[in-house]
Amino acid sequence: MKKLMVLIMMCFILSLPMITTLEADEYQNYQEIIFDEEGHQLLKHYTKDDYNSYYSNFAKKYFMGWRILTVTRNETVEFLSETKLKIYNNGYSTIKHNITLTTKEETKFQASVTGELDLKVSGNVKKFKGGLDANIKGTIQYTKSTSASESYEFVIIVDPGTYVTIVTRGTGEISNGVAKHYLFWIQTKKGGWETFVVTTEYFEIIKERL
């Protein structure tokens, strides 16, 4: 009977999907994300050697459940998410533009996974699947709030021979690491996880010479 049960469990485990691509939120497409402190990196920059090193922190076998390693914990980052517009003045007189920019409604909490880990999205709420969400939330601090859409009006003065760029910048917190799941001492899933929480966001106006 015991042999039959083990055989059934092994067949179930072998039938599980193998997901190796990065499942990520829009912050992965930001133009720039810089950690305030050195020695940290985004999940998408993890190498094969990084994964092997982090996985080696786990014991070889556990009976059941998730095991989590937090590599980066609530580290502050500065980001440049996108360039909203550029205004050039190749003429000889000053030009003035009245600009209205609208921020989109977005979830301040974003997440990414790699390997065999999965995300569940319900409306604006994102969770790590399979009970992993509760385990990660127990090791780091984050909230799942949403920012409302707002409109801002600017009067942009562009001098001759210059151009003005308006970009969206901000600050946030990133946590990431790896996780493994076990079922009856057999590893069923492993992969990387990451959370990104926007703390501030604003428009920056940059004036430069042509």
mmCIF file with all atom_site columns, C-alpha atoms in Angstrom:
data_model
loop_
_atom_site.group_PDB
_atom_site.id
_atom_site.type_symbol
_atom_site.label_atom_id
_atom_site.label_alt_id
_atom_site.label_comp_id
_atom_site.label_asym_id
_atom_site.label_entity_id
_atom_site.label_seq_id
_atom_site.pdbx_PDB_ins_code
_atom_site.Cartn_x
_atom_site.Cartn_y
_atom_site.Cartn_z
_atom_site.occupancy
_atom_site.B_iso_or_equiv
_atom_site.pdbx_formal_charge
_atom_site.auth_seq_id
_atom_site.auth_comp_id
_atom_site.auth_asym_id
_atom_site.auth_atom_id
_atom_site.pdbx_PDB_model_num
ATOM 1   C CA . MET A 1 1   ? 0.000  0.000  0.000   1.00 0.00 ? 1   MET A CA 1
ATOM 2   C CA . LYS A 1 2   ? 2.824  2.368  0.887   1.00 0.00 ? 2   LYS A CA 1
ATOM 3   C CA . LYS A 1 3   ? 4.583  1.594  -2.403  1.00 0.00 ? 3   LYS A CA 1
ATOM 4   C CA . LEU A 1 4   ? 1.348  2.250  -4.297  1.00 0.00 ? 4   LEU A CA 1
ATOM 5   C CA . MET A 1 5   ? 0.865  5.608  -2.561  1.00 0.00 ? 5   MET A CA 1
ATOM 6   C CA . VAL A 1 6   ? 4.421  6.703  -3.337  1.00 0.00 ? 6   VAL A CA 1
ATOM 7   C CA . LEU A 1 7   ? 3.980  5.650  -6.978  1.00 0.00 ? 7   LEU A CA 1
ATOM 8   C CA . ILE A 1 8   ? 0.756  7.662  -7.273  1.00 0.00 ? 8   ILE A CA 1
ATOM 9   C CA . MET A 1 9   ? 2.397  10.726 -5.720  1.00 0.00 ? 9   MET A CA 1
ATOM 10  C CA . MET A 1 10  ? 5.396  10.483 -8.068  1.00 0.00 ? 10  MET A CA 1
ATOM 11  C CA . CYS A 1 11  ? 3.100  10.246 -11.109 1.00 0.00 ? 11  CYS A CA 1
ATOM 12  C CA . PHE A 1 12  ? 1.230  13.332 -9.883  1.00 0.00 ? 12  PHE A CA 1
ATOM 13  C CA . ILE A 1 13  ? 4.434  15.278 -9.368  1.00 0.00 ? 13  ILE A CA 1
ATOM 14  C CA . LEU A 1 14  ? 5.821  14.356 -12.787 1.00 0.00 ? 14  LEU A CA 1
ATOM 15  C CA . SER A 1 15  ? 2.607  15.634 -14.375 1.00 0.00 ? 15  SER A CA 1
ATOM 16  C CA . LEU A 1 16  ? 3.025  19.129 -12.889 1.00 0.00 ? 16  LEU A CA 1
ATOM 17  C CA . PRO A 1 17  ? 3.694  21.910 -15.459 1.00 0.00 ? 17  PRO A CA 1
ATOM 18  C CA . MET A 1 18  ? 7.279  23.145 -15.836 1.00 0.00 ? 18  MET A CA 1
ATOM 19  C CA . ILE A 1 19  ? 7.272  26.931 -16.185 1.00 0.00 ? 19  ILE A CA 1
ATOM 20  C CA . THR A 1 20  ? 10.663 28.472 -16.865 1.00 0.00 ? 20  THR A CA 1
ATOM 21  C CA . THR A 1 21  ? 9.795  31.916 -18.223 1.00 0.00 ? 21  THR A CA 1
ATOM 22  C CA . LEU A 1 22  ? 9.644  35.157 -16.256 1.00 0.00 ? 22  LEU A CA 1
ATOM 23  C CA . GLU A 1 23  ? 6.112  36.174 -15.271 1.00 0.00 ? 23  GLU A CA 1
ATOM 24  C CA . ALA A 1 24  ? 6.370  39.841 -14.401 1.00 0.00 ? 24  ALA A CA 1
ATOM 25  C CA . ASP A 1 25  ? 4.540  43.109 -13.825 1.00 0.00 ? 25  ASP A CA 1
ATOM 26  C CA . GLU A 1 26  ? 5.128  46.348 -15.704 1.00 0.00 ? 26  GLU A CA 1
ATOM 27  C CA . TYR A 1 27  ? 7.930  47.541 -13.407 1.00 0.00 ? 27  TYR A CA 1
ATOM 28  C CA . GLN A 1 28  ? 10.207 45.111 -15.236 1.00 0.00 ? 28  GLN A CA 1
ATOM 29  C CA . ASN A 1 29  ? 9.861  47.412 -18.256 1.00 0.00 ? 29  ASN A CA 1
ATOM 30  C CA . TYR A 1 30  ? 10.874 50.582 -16.402 1.00 0.00 ? 30  TYR A CA 1
ATOM 31  C CA . GLN A 1 31  ? 13.673 52.491 -18.101 1.00 0.00 ? 31  GLN A CA 1
ATOM 32  C CA . GLU A 1 32  ? 15.767 52.501 -14.939 1.00 0.00 ? 32  GLU A CA 1
ATOM 33  C CA . ILE A 1 33  ? 15.715 50.980 -11.449 1.00 0.00 ? 33  ILE A CA 1
ATOM 34  C CA . ILE A 1 34  ? 18.622 51.750 -9.107  1.00 0.00 ? 34  ILE A CA 1
ATOM 35  C CA . PHE A 1 35  ? 19.116 50.362 -5.598  1.00 0.00 ? 35  PHE A CA 1
ATOM 36  C CA . ASP A 1 36  ? 20.161 52.884 -2.942  1.00 0.00 ? 36  ASP A CA 1
ATOM 37  C CA . GLU A 1 37  ? 22.532 50.305 -1.470  1.00 0.00 ? 37  GLU A CA 1
ATOM 38  C CA . GLU A 1 38  ? 25.017 48.307 -3.519  1.00 0.00 ? 38  GLU A CA 1
ATOM 39  C CA . GLY A 1 39  ? 25.052 44.524 -3.591  1.00 0.00 ? 39  GLY A CA 1
ATOM 40  C CA . HIS A 1 40  ? 21.441 43.983 -4.652  1.00 0.00 ? 40  HIS A CA 1
ATOM 41  C CA . GLN A 1 41  ? 19.917 43.035 -7.981  1.00 0.00 ? 41  GLN A CA 1
ATOM 42  C CA . LEU A 1 42  ? 16.567 42.481 -9.631  1.00 0.00 ? 42  LEU A CA 1
ATOM 43  C CA . LEU A 1 43  ? 15.167 38.988 -10.020 1.00 0.00 ? 43  LEU A CA 1
ATOM 44  C CA . LYS A 1 44  ? 15.526 39.208 -13.811 1.00 0.00 ? 44  LYS A CA 1
ATOM 45  C CA . HIS A 1 45  ? 19.291 39.609 -13.354 1.00 0.00 ? 45  HIS A CA 1
ATOM 46  C CA . TYR A 1 46  ? 19.708 36.409 -11.317 1.00 0.00 ? 46  TYR A CA 1
ATOM 47  C CA . THR A 1 47  ? 22.165 34.065 -13.025 1.00 0.00 ? 47  THR A CA 1
ATOM 48  C CA . LYS A 1 48  ? 22.188 30.274 -12.990 1.00 0.00 ? 48  LYS A CA 1
ATOM 49  C CA . ASP A 1 49  ? 25.045 30.425 -10.481 1.00 0.00 ? 49  ASP A CA 1
ATOM 50  C CA . ASP A 1 50  ? 22.973 32.748 -8.277  1.00 0.00 ? 50  ASP A CA 1
ATOM 51  C CA . TYR A 1 51  ? 20.085 30.283 -8.235  1.00 0.00 ? 51  TYR A CA 1
ATOM 52  C CA . ASN A 1 52  ? 22.363 27.346 -7.454  1.00 0.00 ? 52  ASN A CA 1
ATOM 53  C CA . SER A 1 53  ? 24.000 29.283 -4.625  1.00 0.00 ? 53  SER A CA 1
ATOM 54  C CA . TYR A 1 54  ? 20.672 30.329 -3.099  1.00 0.00 ? 54  TYR A CA 1
ATOM 55  C CA . TYR A 1 55  ? 19.090 26.870 -3.440  1.00 0.00 ? 55  TYR A CA 1
ATOM 56  C CA . SER A 1 56  ? 22.066 25.392 -1.603  1.00 0.00 ? 56  SER A CA 1
ATOM 57  C CA . ASN A 1 57  ? 20.818 27.148 1.558   1.00 0.00 ? 57  ASN A CA 1
ATOM 58  C CA . PHE A 1 58  ? 17.930 24.687 1.782   1.00 0.00 ? 58  PHE A CA 1
ATOM 59  C CA . ALA A 1 59  ? 18.225 21.259 3.326   1.00 0.00 ? 59  ALA A CA 1
ATOM 60  C CA . LYS A 1 60  ? 17.909 18.475 0.768   1.00 0.00 ? 60  LYS A CA 1
ATOM 61  C CA . LYS A 1 61  ? 14.492 17.256 1.889   1.00 0.00 ? 61  LYS A CA 1
ATOM 62  C CA . TYR A 1 62  ? 11.470 18.579 3.771   1.00 0.00 ? 62  TYR A CA 1
ATOM 63  C CA . PHE A 1 63  ? 8.242  16.742 4.466   1.00 0.00 ? 63  PHE A CA 1
ATOM 64  C CA . MET A 1 64  ? 5.733  19.247 3.102   1.00 0.00 ? 64  MET A CA 1
ATOM 65  C CA . GLY A 1 65  ? 5.195  22.938 2.350   1.00 0.00 ? 65  GLY A CA 1
ATOM 66  C CA . TRP A 1 66  ? 7.198  25.948 1.226   1.00 0.00 ? 66  TRP A CA 1
ATOM 67  C CA . ARG A 1 67  ? 10.758 26.887 2.121   1.00 0.00 ? 67  ARG A CA 1
ATOM 68  C CA . ILE A 1 68  ? 11.732 30.496 1.376   1.00 0.00 ? 68  ILE A CA 1
ATOM 69  C CA . LEU A 1 69  ? 15.048 32.321 1.189   1.00 0.00 ? 69  LEU A CA 1
ATOM 70  C CA . THR A 1 70  ? 14.909 36.138 1.167   1.00 0.00 ? 70  THR A CA 1
ATOM 71  C CA . VAL A 1 71  ? 17.960 37.555 -0.611  1.00 0.00 ? 71  VAL A CA 1
ATOM 72  C CA . THR A 1 72  ? 16.865 41.209 -0.784  1.00 0.00 ? 72  THR A CA 1
ATOM 73  C CA . ARG A 1 73  ? 14.510 42.495 1.914   1.00 0.00 ? 73  ARG A CA 1
ATOM 74  C CA . ASN A 1 74  ? 12.595 45.802 1.575   1.00 0.00 ? 74  ASN A CA 1
ATOM 75  C CA . GLU A 1 75  ? 15.473 47.589 -0.150  1.00 0.00 ? 75  GLU A CA 1
ATOM 76  C CA . THR A 1 76  ? 14.815 51.148 -1.353  1.00 0.00 ? 76  THR A CA 1
ATOM 77  C CA . VAL A 1 77  ? 15.107 51.863 -5.070  1.00 0.00 ? 77  VAL A CA 1
ATOM 78  C CA . GLU A 1 78  ? 14.753 54.898 -7.301  1.00 0.00 ? 78  GLU A CA 1
ATOM 79  C CA . PHE A 1 79  ? 13.160 54.425 -10.705 1.00 0.00 ? 79  PHE A CA 1
ATOM 80  C CA . LEU A 1 80  ? 12.471 56.141 -14.003 1.00 0.00 ? 80  LEU A CA 1
ATOM 81  C CA . SER A 1 81  ? 9.386  54.450 -15.348 1.00 0.00 ? 81  SER A CA 1
ATOM 82  C CA . GLU A 1 82  ? 8.782  56.231 -18.641 1.00 0.00 ? 82  GLU A CA 1
ATOM 83  C CA . THR A 1 83  ? 9.377  59.323 -20.771 1.00 0.00 ? 83  THR A CA 1
ATOM 84  C CA . LYS A 1 84  ? 6.043  61.116 -21.129 1.00 0.00 ? 84  LYS A CA 1
ATOM 85  C CA . LEU A 1 85  ? 7.014  63.582 -23.856 1.00 0.00 ? 85  LEU A CA 1
ATOM 86  C CA . LYS A 1 86  ? 9.774  65.732 -25.366 1.00 0.00 ? 86  LYS A CA 1
ATOM 87  C CA . ILE A 1 87  ? 9.400  69.276 -26.717 1.00 0.00 ? 87  ILE A CA 1
ATOM 88  C CA . TYR A 1 88  ? 12.104 70.676 -29.026 1.00 0.00 ? 88  TYR A CA 1
ATOM 89  C CA . ASN A 1 89  ? 12.679 74.342 -29.918 1.00 0.00 ? 89  ASN A CA 1
ATOM 90  C CA . ASN A 1 90  ? 14.860 74.704 -33.008 1.00 0.00 ? 90  ASN A CA 1
ATOM 91  C CA . GLY A 1 91  ? 13.722 78.278 -33.586 1.00 0.00 ? 91  GLY A CA 1
ATOM 92  C CA . TYR A 1 92  ? 14.845 81.694 -32.419 1.00 0.00 ? 92  TYR A CA 1
ATOM 93  C CA . SER A 1 93  ? 12.037 82.638 -30.049 1.00 0.00 ? 93  SER A CA 1
ATOM 94  C CA . THR A 1 94  ? 10.711 81.179 -26.824 1.00 0.00 ? 94  THR A CA 1
ATOM 95  C CA . ILE A 1 95  ? 7.714  78.878 -27.099 1.00 0.00 ? 95  ILE A CA 1
ATOM 96  C CA . LYS A 1 96  ? 5.173  78.042 -24.431 1.00 0.00 ? 96  LYS A CA 1
ATOM 97  C CA . HIS A 1 97  ? 3.080  74.905 -24.096 1.00 0.00 ? 97  HIS A CA 1
ATOM 98  C CA . ASN A 1 98  ? 0.174  74.155 -21.781 1.00 0.00 ? 98  ASN A CA 1
ATOM 99  C CA . ILE A 1 99  ? 0.439  70.470 -20.944 1.00 0.00 ? 99  ILE A CA 1
ATOM 100 C CA . THR A 1 100 ? -1.997 68.202 -19.115 1.00 0.00 ? 100 THR A CA 1
ATOM 101 C CA . LEU A 1 101 ? -0.677 64.835 -17.971 1.00 0.00 ? 101 LEU A CA 1
ATOM 102 C CA . THR A 1 102 ? -2.784 62.142 -16.387 1.00 0.00 ? 102 THR A CA 1
ATOM 103 C CA . THR A 1 103 ? -1.449 59.345 -14.246 1.00 0.00 ? 103 THR A CA 1
ATOM 104 C CA . LYS A 1 104 ? -3.117 55.980 -14.666 1.00 0.00 ? 104 LYS A CA 1
ATOM 105 C CA . GLU A 1 105 ? -4.764 54.056 -11.872 1.00 0.00 ? 105 GLU A CA 1
ATOM 106 C CA . GLU A 1 106 ? -2.378 51.308 -10.872 1.00 0.00 ? 106 GLU A CA 1
ATOM 107 C CA . THR A 1 107 ? -1.624 48.880 -8.103  1.00 0.00 ? 107 THR A CA 1
ATOM 108 C CA . LYS A 1 108 ? 1.296  49.997 -5.960  1.00 0.00 ? 108 LYS A CA 1
ATOM 109 C CA . PHE A 1 109 ? 2.135  46.341 -5.288  1.00 0.00 ? 109 PHE A CA 1
ATOM 110 C CA . GLN A 1 110 ? 3.666  44.417 -8.176  1.00 0.00 ? 110 GLN A CA 1
ATOM 111 C CA . ALA A 1 111 ? 5.256  40.995 -8.339  1.00 0.00 ? 111 ALA A CA 1
ATOM 112 C CA . SER A 1 112 ? 7.292  38.657 -10.537 1.00 0.00 ? 112 SER A CA 1
ATOM 113 C CA . VAL A 1 113 ? 8.153  34.974 -10.499 1.00 0.00 ? 113 VAL A CA 1
ATOM 114 C CA . THR A 1 114 ? 10.480 32.630 -12.353 1.00 0.00 ? 114 THR A CA 1
ATOM 115 C CA . GLY A 1 115 ? 10.803 28.881 -12.663 1.00 0.00 ? 115 GLY A CA 1
ATOM 116 C CA . GLU A 1 116 ? 7.795  26.858 -11.568 1.00 0.00 ? 116 GLU A CA 1
ATOM 117 C CA . LEU A 1 117 ? 6.239  29.550 -9.357  1.00 0.00 ? 117 LEU A CA 1
ATOM 118 C CA . ASP A 1 118 ? 2.981  31.221 -10.397 1.00 0.00 ? 118 ASP A CA 1
ATOM 119 C CA . LEU A 1 119 ? 1.071  34.459 -9.870  1.00 0.00 ? 119 LEU A CA 1
ATOM 120 C CA . LYS A 1 120 ? -2.680 34.796 -9.418  1.00 0.00 ? 120 LYS A CA 1
ATOM 121 C CA . VAL A 1 121 ? -4.345 38.043 -10.537 1.00 0.00 ? 121 VAL A CA 1
ATOM 122 C CA . SER A 1 122 ? -7.845 38.979 -9.420  1.00 0.00 ? 122 SER A CA 1
ATOM 123 C CA . GLY A 1 123 ? -8.743 42.518 -10.487 1.00 0.00 ? 123 GLY A CA 1
ATOM 124 C CA . ASN A 1 124 ? -6.016 44.766 -9.089  1.00 0.00 ? 124 ASN A CA 1
ATOM 125 C CA . VAL A 1 125 ? -4.930 42.218 -6.485  1.00 0.00 ? 125 VAL A CA 1
ATOM 126 C CA . LYS A 1 126 ? -1.919 40.012 -7.226  1.00 0.00 ? 126 LYS A CA 1
ATOM 127 C CA . LYS A 1 127 ? -0.933 36.983 -5.177  1.00 0.00 ? 127 LYS A CA 1
ATOM 128 C CA . PHE A 1 128 ? 1.623  34.221 -5.317  1.00 0.00 ? 128 PHE A CA 1
ATOM 129 C CA . LYS A 1 129 ? -0.168 30.932 -5.943  1.00 0.00 ? 129 LYS A CA 1
ATOM 130 C CA . GLY A 1 130 ? -0.213 27.763 -3.911  1.00 0.00 ? 130 GLY A CA 1
ATOM 131 C CA . GLY A 1 131 ? -0.012 29.295 -0.441  1.00 0.00 ? 131 GLY A CA 1
ATOM 132 C CA . LEU A 1 132 ? 3.316  30.969 -1.215  1.00 0.00 ? 132 LEU A CA 1
ATOM 133 C CA . ASP A 1 133 ? 1.799  34.439 -0.731  1.00 0.00 ? 133 ASP A CA 1
ATOM 134 C CA . ALA A 1 134 ? 1.275  33.971 3.005   1.00 0.00 ? 134 ALA A CA 1
ATOM 135 C CA . ASN A 1 135 ? 4.780  32.588 3.456   1.00 0.00 ? 135 ASN A CA 1
ATOM 136 C CA . ILE A 1 136 ? 6.413  35.522 1.665   1.00 0.00 ? 136 ILE A CA 1
ATOM 137 C CA . LYS A 1 137 ? 4.295  38.072 3.512   1.00 0.00 ? 137 LYS A CA 1
ATOM 138 C CA . GLY A 1 138 ? 5.526  36.533 6.741   1.00 0.00 ? 138 GLY A CA 1
ATOM 139 C CA . THR A 1 139 ? 9.147  37.346 5.864   1.00 0.00 ? 139 THR A CA 1
ATOM 140 C CA . ILE A 1 140 ? 8.863  40.842 4.337   1.00 0.00 ? 140 ILE A CA 1
ATOM 141 C CA . GLN A 1 141 ? 6.643  43.906 4.746   1.00 0.00 ? 141 GLN A CA 1
ATOM 142 C CA . TYR A 1 142 ? 4.316  45.128 2.013   1.00 0.00 ? 142 TYR A CA 1
ATOM 143 C CA . THR A 1 143 ? 0.802  46.381 1.381   1.00 0.00 ? 143 THR A CA 1
ATOM 144 C CA . LYS A 1 144 ? -1.461 45.896 -1.642  1.00 0.00 ? 144 LYS A CA 1
ATOM 145 C CA . SER A 1 145 ? -2.906 49.383 -2.120  1.00 0.00 ? 145 SER A CA 1
ATOM 146 C CA . THR A 1 146 ? -3.937 51.064 -5.375  1.00 0.00 ? 146 THR A CA 1
ATOM 147 C CA . SER A 1 147 ? -3.168 54.610 -6.535  1.00 0.00 ? 147 SER A CA 1
ATOM 148 C CA . ALA A 1 148 ? -5.964 56.645 -8.137  1.00 0.00 ? 148 ALA A CA 1
ATOM 149 C CA . SER A 1 149 ? -5.751 58.359 -11.526 1.00 0.00 ? 149 SER A CA 1
ATOM 150 C CA . GLU A 1 150 ? -4.874 62.067 -11.266 1.00 0.00 ? 150 GLU A CA 1
ATOM 151 C CA . SER A 1 151 ? -4.407 64.933 -13.754 1.00 0.00 ? 151 SER A CA 1
ATOM 152 C CA . TYR A 1 152 ? -1.690 67.601 -13.598 1.00 0.00 ? 152 TYR A CA 1
ATOM 153 C CA . GLU A 1 153 ? -1.396 70.819 -15.602 1.00 0.00 ? 153 GLU A CA 1
ATOM 154 C CA . PHE A 1 154 ? 1.974  72.302 -16.580 1.00 0.00 ? 154 PHE A CA 1
ATOM 155 C CA . VAL A 1 155 ? 3.041  75.477 -18.356 1.00 0.00 ? 155 VAL A CA 1
ATOM 156 C CA . ILE A 1 156 ? 6.235  74.530 -20.179 1.00 0.00 ? 156 ILE A CA 1
ATOM 157 C CA . ILE A 1 157 ? 8.532  77.291 -21.468 1.00 0.00 ? 157 ILE A CA 1
ATOM 158 C CA . VAL A 1 158 ? 11.101 76.105 -23.994 1.00 0.00 ? 158 VAL A CA 1
ATOM 159 C CA . ASP A 1 159 ? 13.924 78.521 -24.808 1.00 0.00 ? 159 ASP A CA 1
ATOM 160 C CA . PRO A 1 160 ? 15.514 78.664 -28.268 1.00 0.00 ? 160 PRO A CA 1
ATOM 161 C CA . GLY A 1 161 ? 18.059 75.921 -28.866 1.00 0.00 ? 161 GLY A CA 1
ATOM 162 C CA . THR A 1 162 ? 16.805 73.737 -26.002 1.00 0.00 ? 162 THR A CA 1
ATOM 163 C CA . TYR A 1 163 ? 14.440 70.852 -25.445 1.00 0.00 ? 163 TYR A CA 1
ATOM 164 C CA . VAL A 1 164 ? 12.336 69.785 -22.480 1.00 0.00 ? 164 VAL A CA 1
ATOM 165 C CA . THR A 1 165 ? 11.753 66.203 -21.404 1.00 0.00 ? 165 THR A CA 1
ATOM 166 C CA . ILE A 1 166 ? 9.049  65.149 -18.953 1.00 0.00 ? 166 ILE A CA 1
ATOM 167 C CA . VAL A 1 167 ? 9.612  61.795 -17.261 1.00 0.00 ? 167 VAL A CA 1
ATOM 168 C CA . THR A 1 168 ? 7.927  59.811 -14.517 1.00 0.00 ? 168 THR A CA 1
ATOM 169 C CA . ARG A 1 169 ? 10.195 59.078 -11.566 1.00 0.00 ? 169 ARG A CA 1
ATOM 170 C CA . GLY A 1 170 ? 9.662  57.661 -8.125  1.00 0.00 ? 170 GLY A CA 1
ATOM 171 C CA . THR A 1 171 ? 10.874 55.533 -5.253  1.00 0.00 ? 171 THR A CA 1
ATOM 172 C CA . GLY A 1 172 ? 9.902  52.074 -4.125  1.00 0.00 ? 172 GLY A CA 1
ATOM 173 C CA . GLU A 1 173 ? 10.910 48.973 -2.208  1.00 0.00 ? 173 GLU A CA 1
ATOM 174 C CA . ILE A 1 174 ? 12.024 45.662 -3.661  1.00 0.00 ? 174 ILE A CA 1
ATOM 175 C CA . SER A 1 175 ? 12.268 42.261 -2.013  1.00 0.00 ? 175 SER A CA 1
ATOM 176 C CA . ASN A 1 176 ? 13.264 39.065 -3.765  1.00 0.00 ? 176 ASN A CA 1
ATOM 177 C CA . GLY A 1 177 ? 14.598 35.576 -3.259  1.00 0.00 ? 177 GLY A CA 1
ATOM 178 C CA . VAL A 1 178 ? 13.930 31.939 -4.065  1.00 0.00 ? 178 VAL A CA 1
ATOM 179 C CA . ALA A 1 179 ? 11.496 29.293 -2.877  1.00 0.00 ? 179 ALA A CA 1
ATOM 180 C CA . LYS A 1 180 ? 11.007 25.541 -2.997  1.00 0.00 ? 180 LYS A CA 1
ATOM 181 C CA . HIS A 1 181 ? 7.901  23.464 -2.368  1.00 0.00 ? 181 HIS A CA 1
ATOM 182 C CA . TYR A 1 182 ? 7.920  19.907 -1.038  1.00 0.00 ? 182 TYR A CA 1
ATOM 183 C CA . LEU A 1 183 ? 5.290  17.188 -0.922  1.00 0.00 ? 183 LEU A CA 1
ATOM 184 C CA . PHE A 1 184 ? 6.098  14.019 1.033   1.00 0.00 ? 184 PHE A CA 1
ATOM 185 C CA . TRP A 1 185 ? 9.840  14.812 0.980   1.00 0.00 ? 185 TRP A CA 1
ATOM 186 C CA . ILE A 1 186 ? 9.798  15.332 -2.801  1.00 0.00 ? 186 ILE A CA 1
ATOM 187 C CA . GLN A 1 187 ? 10.507 18.741 -4.320  1.00 0.00 ? 187 GLN A CA 1
ATOM 188 C CA . THR A 1 188 ? 7.553  19.750 -6.514  1.00 0.00 ? 188 THR A CA 1
ATOM 189 C CA . LYS A 1 189 ? 8.350  23.366 -7.396  1.00 0.00 ? 189 LYS A CA 1
ATOM 190 C CA . LYS A 1 190 ? 11.189 25.837 -7.249  1.00 0.00 ? 190 LYS A CA 1
ATOM 191 C CA . GLY A 1 191 ? 11.869 29.301 -8.596  1.00 0.00 ? 191 GLY A CA 1
ATOM 192 C CA . GLY A 1 192 ? 12.488 32.943 -7.875  1.00 0.00 ? 192 GLY A CA 1
ATOM 193 C CA . TRP A 1 193 ? 10.064 35.525 -6.509  1.00 0.00 ? 193 TRP A CA 1
ATOM 194 C CA . GLU A 1 194 ? 10.087 39.307 -6.264  1.00 0.00 ? 194 GLU A CA 1
ATOM 195 C CA . THR A 1 195 ? 7.853  42.068 -4.914  1.00 0.00 ? 195 THR A CA 1
ATOM 196 C CA . PHE A 1 196 ? 7.948  45.735 -5.901  1.00 0.00 ? 196 PHE A CA 1
ATOM 197 C CA . VAL A 1 197 ? 6.008  48.410 -3.994  1.00 0.00 ? 197 VAL A CA 1
ATOM 198 C CA . VAL A 1 198 ? 5.756  52.007 -5.243  1.00 0.00 ? 198 VAL A CA 1
ATOM 199 C CA . THR A 1 199 ? 6.148  54.475 -2.354  1.00 0.00 ? 199 THR A CA 1
ATOM 200 C CA . THR A 1 200 ? 6.295  57.798 -4.260  1.00 0.00 ? 200 THR A CA 1
ATOM 201 C CA . GLU A 1 201 ? 5.768  58.784 -7.890  1.00 0.00 ? 201 GLU A CA 1
ATOM 202 C CA . TYR A 1 202 ? 6.109  62.178 -9.580  1.00 0.00 ? 202 TYR A CA 1
ATOM 203 C CA . PHE A 1 203 ? 6.770  63.980 -12.866 1.00 0.00 ? 203 PHE A CA 1
ATOM 204 C CA . GLU A 1 204 ? 10.208 65.497 -13.462 1.00 0.00 ? 204 GLU A CA 1
ATOM 205 C CA . ILE A 1 205 ? 10.854 68.253 -16.027 1.00 0.00 ? 205 ILE A CA 1
ATOM 206 C CA . ILE A 1 206 ? 14.354 68.286 -17.542 1.00 0.00 ? 206 ILE A CA 1
ATOM 207 C CA . LYS A 1 207 ? 15.626 71.117 -19.757 1.00 0.00 ? 207 LYS A CA 1
ATOM 208 C CA . GLU A 1 208 ? 18.713 70.559 -21.930 1.00 0.00 ? 208 GLU A CA 1
ATOM 209 C CA . ARG A 1 209 ? 20.459 72.229 -24.855 1.00 0.00 ? 209 ARG A CA 1
ATOM 210 C CA . LEU A 1 210 ? 20.171 70.802 -28.341 1.00 0.00 ? 210 LEU A CA 1
#
